[in-house]
């Protein structure tokens, strides 16, 4: 029987942090290994052009993200791992979707507002139409499921709206994709637990390839509160609750179990224990990534073969889409 298709991507905009890992990448690996889905995972290089970037750094950013994918456990034999720009049909479909996308819905996107505020000197049209390209990346592969962090839910809602609208205007063509969230869909910044951990605010990030000493020092400096009781209470104790969530996400234990494990510890002890756990957890990953980066030909070959497979299904789908709209 045909397995349902699952698609997701990550932008090559910098090193991956533990929010990207717990909200997305760890789940990509678990879903791939469940054997229940036909998986497509891509490096969203076209999306990454909407932020300020240096072309000279882009190839290394792409290679680095591909190494993250493989070192974390994505397997080119089980999943199609590819580069967004290697499949031109995704930007072709994005244009078609733009012609049915309501301006009002795009204007409401909170990520557009946040990113426009953060890069006021570069509020480009791509930043505004980003969600239609994301919808194209999903609909093009007939995806029924999209594993993401909760910051992407509004964009996914638009993908469903566009699928519905296209289907009703031109005949049944697309699935309406559903999100798959993890138990940790929104990891907060270490330096400001009221804000989402974001690559664009590196000061608050714990990167998954950070060395043990860096992990210790970052967690030691994480913002907490003026009490000294380890308790899960995201409203009043955002910093401590975020650390409990990170521990829970990595260990697979419930928040209540994690809380019990830290019972009686002061904040210093909690931080010490969490830092050791994070550092051990990513030890194998760090080694594997370093080895992979020395063999870039292996990474490039995985991307080439994944991109060829993704392109083949995209070409077939695009032919159907064009026929539906009379082109
Ligand atoms: N803090 C987070 N907690 C949980 N999930 C998160 N994601 C991002 N931040 C968190 C999820 O990671 C995936 C990849 O994200 P992306 O690189 O494509 O874009 P993003 O959402 O813009 O990631 P960042 O780190 O926040 O980067 P910038 O600073 O560039 O915006 C997505 O599934 C996302 O939900």
XYZ file of C-alpha atoms and ligand atoms in Angstrom:
362
model
C 0.000 0.000 0.000
C 1.145 3.558 -0.752
C 2.362 5.360 2.353
C 1.172 8.923 3.088
C 3.676 11.581 2.056
C 5.350 13.802 4.607
C 7.360 16.942 3.756
C 9.344 19.459 5.757
C 12.307 21.781 5.309
C 14.782 23.893 7.231
C 16.497 27.085 6.063
C 20.274 27.184 5.701
C 20.524 30.432 7.657
C 22.935 29.439 10.401
C 23.704 26.692 12.883
C 20.763 24.633 14.141
C 19.683 25.278 17.714
C 17.979 22.971 20.128
C 14.598 24.538 19.186
C 15.069 23.490 15.543
C 16.065 20.057 16.836
C 13.233 19.478 19.328
C 10.588 21.213 17.213
C 11.603 19.661 13.898
C 14.760 17.641 13.176
C 14.455 15.051 15.963
C 10.901 14.411 14.845
C 11.994 14.118 11.187
C 14.253 11.239 12.233
C 11.613 9.550 14.416
C 8.973 9.832 11.666
C 11.388 8.522 9.037
C 12.270 5.544 11.242
C 8.636 4.776 12.028
C 8.405 3.448 8.465
C 4.863 4.841 8.195
C 5.575 7.674 5.751
C 7.126 8.428 2.394
C 9.441 11.220 3.607
C 10.797 14.296 1.817
C 13.165 16.589 3.749
C 14.694 19.616 2.098
C 17.121 22.449 2.592
C 15.101 25.619 2.035
C 17.772 27.657 0.246
C 15.297 29.813 -1.719
C 13.543 30.744 1.520
C 16.865 31.726 3.033
C 17.338 34.468 0.412
C 14.653 36.540 2.131
C 17.123 37.320 4.937
C 20.354 39.291 4.628
C 23.018 36.885 3.408
C 26.475 36.634 1.959
C 26.570 34.537 -1.264
C 30.111 33.415 -0.447
C 28.812 31.733 2.736
C 25.741 30.031 1.244
C 27.413 26.817 -0.083
C 28.968 26.150 3.325
C 25.656 26.846 5.077
C 23.917 24.332 2.806
C 26.614 21.701 3.329
C 26.536 22.283 7.067
C 22.767 21.820 7.259
C 22.966 18.671 5.133
C 25.608 17.349 7.562
C 23.209 18.143 10.443
C 20.462 16.167 8.704
C 22.654 13.124 8.141
C 24.433 13.222 11.514
C 21.082 13.482 13.316
C 19.935 10.286 11.591
C 18.189 11.207 8.351
C 19.058 8.448 5.916
C 19.156 8.976 2.125
C 18.110 5.333 1.710
C 14.903 5.944 3.656
C 14.081 9.604 2.862
C 14.428 11.930 -0.086
C 16.849 14.574 1.178
C 17.162 17.423 -1.296
C 17.767 21.080 -2.030
C 14.748 23.295 -2.671
C 16.341 25.191 -5.571
C 17.171 21.918 -7.362
C 13.439 21.487 -8.006
C 12.362 24.499 -10.117
C 8.726 23.335 -10.043
C 8.414 24.635 -6.482
C 8.900 28.296 -7.534
C 6.690 27.685 -10.590
C 3.893 26.453 -8.356
C 4.511 29.294 -5.886
C 3.675 31.775 -8.671
C 0.455 29.950 -9.531
C -0.541 29.878 -5.849
C 0.225 33.602 -5.521
C -2.487 34.282 -8.086
C -5.096 32.749 -5.754
C -3.569 33.797 -2.410
C -5.604 36.468 -0.595
C -3.477 39.574 0.201
C -5.368 39.970 3.475
C -4.240 36.545 4.727
C -0.618 37.179 3.846
C -0.738 40.545 5.597
C -1.826 38.833 8.808
C 1.232 36.551 8.991
C 3.010 37.150 12.287
C 6.338 35.867 10.961
C 6.241 38.548 8.236
C 5.589 41.203 10.877
C 8.333 39.890 13.206
C 10.921 39.509 10.454
C 10.073 42.914 8.937
C 10.652 44.489 12.346
C 13.916 42.618 12.743
C 15.312 43.604 9.304
C 13.731 46.998 8.631
C 16.352 47.860 6.007
C 15.390 44.774 3.966
C 11.607 44.275 3.961
C 11.528 42.477 0.634
C 8.558 41.064 -1.302
C 9.945 37.524 -0.837
C 9.566 37.908 2.915
C 5.906 38.743 2.290
C 5.189 35.926 -0.209
C 7.260 33.354 1.750
C 4.141 31.417 2.882
C 3.058 30.797 -0.728
C 6.458 29.280 -1.527
C 6.138 27.167 1.602
C 2.660 26.053 0.472
C 4.104 25.151 -2.953
C 6.858 23.056 -1.324
C 4.206 21.074 0.516
C 1.453 20.775 -2.099
C 3.845 19.924 -4.933
C 4.702 16.571 -3.342
C 1.107 15.693 -2.368
C 2.108 15.866 1.283
C -0.539 14.957 3.817
C 1.677 15.653 6.832
C 4.157 18.395 7.731
C 6.260 18.122 10.902
C 7.017 21.685 12.144
C 7.406 23.864 15.208
C 4.396 25.934 16.240
C 5.763 29.132 14.604
C 4.835 27.582 11.240
C 1.176 26.778 12.007
C -0.178 29.981 10.495
C 1.702 29.271 7.258
C 0.390 25.732 7.168
C -3.153 27.023 7.572
C -2.584 29.096 4.433
C -1.347 25.989 2.582
C -4.672 24.314 3.447
C -6.637 27.385 2.323
C -4.786 27.455 -0.991
C -5.268 23.712 -1.550
C -9.018 24.090 -0.909
C -9.298 27.142 -3.128
C -7.356 25.563 -5.989
C -9.369 22.333 -5.722
C -12.665 24.193 -5.788
C -11.670 26.403 -8.776
C -9.840 23.864 -10.896
C -10.833 20.390 -9.687
C -9.408 18.052 -7.066
C -5.594 18.342 -7.205
C -4.106 18.793 -3.726
C -4.362 17.258 -0.264
C -4.977 19.606 2.662
C -1.820 19.003 4.722
C -1.894 18.552 8.496
C 0.834 19.500 10.950
C 2.684 17.057 13.158
C 3.852 18.872 16.287
C 6.246 17.538 18.905
C 5.741 17.782 22.654
C 8.240 20.682 22.504
C 6.910 22.826 19.647
C 8.318 26.120 20.972
C 11.678 26.194 22.737
C 12.424 29.597 24.241
C 15.658 31.620 24.240
C 18.098 31.033 27.070
C 18.764 34.763 27.480
C 15.105 35.796 27.230
C 12.625 32.981 27.923
C 9.731 35.168 26.752
C 11.102 34.975 23.180
C 11.303 31.966 20.841
C 14.812 30.584 20.378
C 15.765 31.815 16.877
C 18.836 31.517 14.674
C 18.532 35.242 14.046
C 19.068 35.890 17.786
C 22.179 33.715 18.294
C 22.776 35.131 21.790
C 19.873 33.058 23.153
C 20.638 29.864 21.224
C 22.030 26.559 22.378
C 23.416 25.108 19.141
C 23.301 21.363 18.680
C 26.953 21.266 17.656
C 28.141 23.429 20.575
C 31.111 21.928 22.420
C 30.526 20.729 26.022
C 32.290 23.745 27.574
C 30.110 26.131 25.556
C 26.953 24.209 26.497
C 27.915 24.453 30.179
C 28.622 28.130 30.023
C 25.432 28.961 28.092
C 23.190 26.949 30.413
C 24.960 28.376 33.466
C 24.092 31.860 32.177
C 20.469 31.058 31.276
C 17.910 33.492 32.686
C 15.799 32.028 35.539
C 13.802 33.809 38.276
C 14.291 35.095 41.792
C 12.864 32.017 43.530
C 14.769 28.809 44.062
C 12.114 26.129 43.561
C 12.330 23.896 40.497
C 8.745 23.838 39.265
C 7.036 23.799 35.866
C 5.107 27.051 35.545
C 5.631 28.655 32.098
C 3.799 31.885 33.062
C 5.670 32.662 36.263
C 8.864 30.668 35.775
C 9.489 30.790 32.027
C 13.252 30.122 32.199
C 13.067 27.085 34.497
C 10.051 25.717 32.610
C 11.958 26.038 29.322
C 14.856 24.017 30.774
C 12.446 21.344 32.025
C 10.913 21.196 28.547
C 14.337 20.809 26.923
C 15.139 17.952 29.318
C 11.763 16.351 28.688
C 12.117 16.705 24.889
C 15.555 15.079 24.851
C 14.913 12.332 27.389
C 11.394 11.442 26.264
C 10.255 11.681 29.914
C 7.114 13.613 30.835
C 7.455 17.067 32.412
C 6.184 15.622 35.710
C 8.871 12.925 35.668
C 11.576 15.459 34.848
C 10.325 17.731 37.630
C 10.502 14.814 40.083
C 14.028 13.999 38.937
C 15.164 17.536 39.767
C 13.195 17.791 43.022
C 15.185 19.354 45.846
C 17.907 20.710 43.540
C 18.765 24.379 43.461
C 19.000 26.225 40.138
C 22.785 25.793 39.936
C 22.454 22.017 40.340
C 19.623 21.842 37.819
C 21.712 23.751 35.265
C 24.743 21.570 35.889
C 22.741 18.398 35.458
C 20.962 19.652 32.312
C 24.262 20.787 30.757
C 25.788 17.325 31.315
C 22.735 15.670 29.791
C 22.706 17.918 26.695
C 26.420 17.541 26.204
C 26.274 13.699 26.402
C 23.153 13.568 24.262
C 24.818 15.324 21.330
C 28.268 13.701 21.704
C 27.724 11.107 18.948
C 26.077 13.726 16.747
C 29.078 16.080 17.083
C 31.516 13.321 16.137
C 29.434 12.109 13.204
C 28.976 15.640 11.877
C 32.710 16.378 12.079
C 33.465 13.157 10.167
C 30.831 13.907 7.531
C 32.142 17.420 6.953
C 35.515 15.895 6.084
C 33.784 13.796 3.406
C 31.740 16.437 1.641
C 31.520 14.242 -1.486
C 29.291 11.810 0.468
C 26.966 14.653 1.487
C 26.842 16.102 -2.022
C 26.074 12.747 -3.561
C 23.180 12.184 -1.093
C 21.768 15.608 -2.008
C 22.150 14.963 -5.733
C 20.297 11.674 -5.654
C 17.575 13.002 -3.307
C 17.092 16.073 -5.508
C 16.767 13.924 -8.644
C 14.038 11.812 -6.994
C 12.158 14.869 -5.701
C 12.371 16.512 -9.130
C 10.939 13.465 -10.820
C 7.778 13.489 -8.712
C 7.540 17.307 -8.964
C 7.651 17.186 -12.772
C 4.795 14.716 -12.861
C 2.683 16.771 -10.456
C 3.418 20.029 -12.269
C 2.211 18.585 -15.569
C -1.124 17.792 -13.913
C -1.356 21.240 -12.281
C -0.695 23.048 -15.566
C -3.299 20.948 -17.322
C -5.843 21.818 -14.628
C -5.329 25.563 -15.129
C -5.398 25.319 -18.912
C -1.702 25.938 -19.636
N 12.305 27.849 19.061
C 11.790 26.858 18.359
N 11.152 25.825 18.980
C 10.634 24.791 18.264
N 10.724 24.703 16.917
C 11.358 25.698 16.260
N 11.634 25.914 14.951
C 12.310 27.073 14.804
N 12.486 27.640 16.007
C 11.917 26.812 16.941
C 11.272 24.982 13.886
O 12.476 24.627 13.201
C 12.163 24.363 11.846
C 13.149 25.029 10.944
O 13.056 26.400 11.011
P 13.660 27.311 9.854
O 15.113 27.403 9.925
O 13.139 26.875 8.557
O 13.035 28.678 10.119
P 12.651 29.430 11.403
O 11.369 28.932 11.964
O 12.631 30.825 10.955
O 13.867 29.074 12.384
P 14.582 30.010 13.370
O 15.601 29.243 14.101
O 13.615 30.743 14.198
O 15.372 30.975 12.418
P 15.134 32.499 12.112
O 15.804 33.228 13.208
O 15.836 32.642 10.793
O 13.681 32.758 12.056
C 10.701 24.794 11.614
O 9.880 23.653 11.603
C 10.403 25.635 12.822
O 9.036 25.578 13.172
